[in-house]
Amino acid sequence: MKTSAFWDKKMETISRESLKKLQLARLKETVRFALKTPFYRTRLKKAGIASADAIKRWEDIKKIPFTTKDDLRECYPDGLLAVPLQDVVRVHTSSGTTGTPTVIYHTKADLDSWTDLVARSIVATGAGKQDIFQNMMSYGMFTGGLGLHYGAERVGMTVIPMGGGNTKRQIQLMKDFGTTVLHITPSYMLHVHSKLAEAGMEIKDLKLRKAYLGAEPYSENTRRKVEQLFHIDAYNSYGLSEMNGPGVAFECVEKKGMHVWEDVYIVEVIDPRTGESLPDEKEGELVFTNLTRRATPLLRYRTRDIACIHKGPCACKRTHRRISRITGRTDDMLIVNGVNVYPSQIEEVIMRIPQVGTNYMIRLEKEGTLDKLIVQVEIYSKMFRGDLNEIDRLKEKIREELRASIIIHPSVELHEPGSLPVFEGKAKRVVDNRQKL
Ligand code: AMP
Ligand code: ZN
């Protein structure tokens, strides 16, 4: 039966009316803190918000300008710090692979609020203190590790803080400690499956019940594949370091979208080109405001993640609205000979083909003046024992199904299991060699 307890029933089932009132009061307080930072003092005053009193009604949020990742970079290292440094107990930064990192400071109360949301999320998936939780997300600056760690401890789960990598040992620990819940990226989860046999293990040797999959976009077909391969329930977990990390939105046992914890986050969906608000069920860019963080207040932060807000209540009785799966990012769209393609469209197609294994890559090359899209797919080894005609037919089938979905004709390469690059954290599946020529 699909049921789960509540971590904070009163807050999770609060009426929409009370929730909006609470959001407004918290938004005002957040603006008050934001005005303490050099960045927002200038930015908000320019927009006519000289004090928190400018926020009177819920709709006044529209007066607040958006904040972008570039704004955060410009504030490096402390242009967004709203409390004395001595009140800060932790700092997280983004990886900074594409330039100056972004910095988020946390007070003790900020961490407490974040931890509570993660605890809420875990309980919403039907897990609890009886569970053995193996955290396979990397610890350190990346918020996936510590975020889930503290939430799981708060719930009272038995936590195995393994971090990412060392697959053989991961599998051994799963068996030895009877791990029931994993936190892991979907790409790494699929890789773990391909290593089970090598570790001399079968699914029946493990006690896995659930996995929390997040940190990177993946398709519904990948979720299904993980669930079937491991005989478990897989839940989508969404977060970003600018909004603390995991625990921004999480699926409940219904698995029909991720509840955004709206007492702490205001979620909006906008048209990324115009900045206009979009109605429910319409896909656009997610924008979040954190309503409780004091050390680094962030107002109307543009995530670049694409999703929609679902209409209507959830059968689990939580009143907090749900967002859809993230279908891509405004900055990961590929333009191939003028046609827009999202990597997620490619994944959706290949992961529903049974012969396809657990890994793939997307490569872009220049051929003369034209772009060439190459989809490299690992297939199960039994396929390689089949005749060549069979392999050709499979290649053609994948090519045809991709063409039907993305309009362009890609080249398809079939690879043996274990031959494509493996990612133990966030996967980087797109290699674009076009500019290099
Ligand atoms: P970071 O700030 O490094 O934790 O990265 C956050 C980003 O990871 C988000 O903005 C999303 O692009 C991506 N992400 C996190 N969780 C998910 C998820 N469940 N589905 C899709 N993308 C995700
Ligand atoms: Zn629900």
PDB file of C-alpha atoms in Angstrom, residues 431-437:
ATOM      1  CA  VAL A 431      30.994  16.270 -25.740  1.00  0.00           C
ATOM      2  CA  ASP A 432      30.813  19.108 -28.228  1.00  0.00           C
ATOM      3  CA  ASN A 433      33.871  19.199 -30.500  1.00  0.00           C
ATOM      4  CA  ARG A 434      32.362  21.617 -33.018  1.00  0.00           C
ATOM      5  CA  GLN A 435      34.051  24.818 -31.824  1.00  0.00           C
ATOM      6  CA  LYS A 436      37.439  23.179 -31.681  1.00  0.00           C
ATOM      7  CA  LEU A 437      37.768  22.975 -35.466  1.00  0.00           C
TER       8      LEU A 437
END
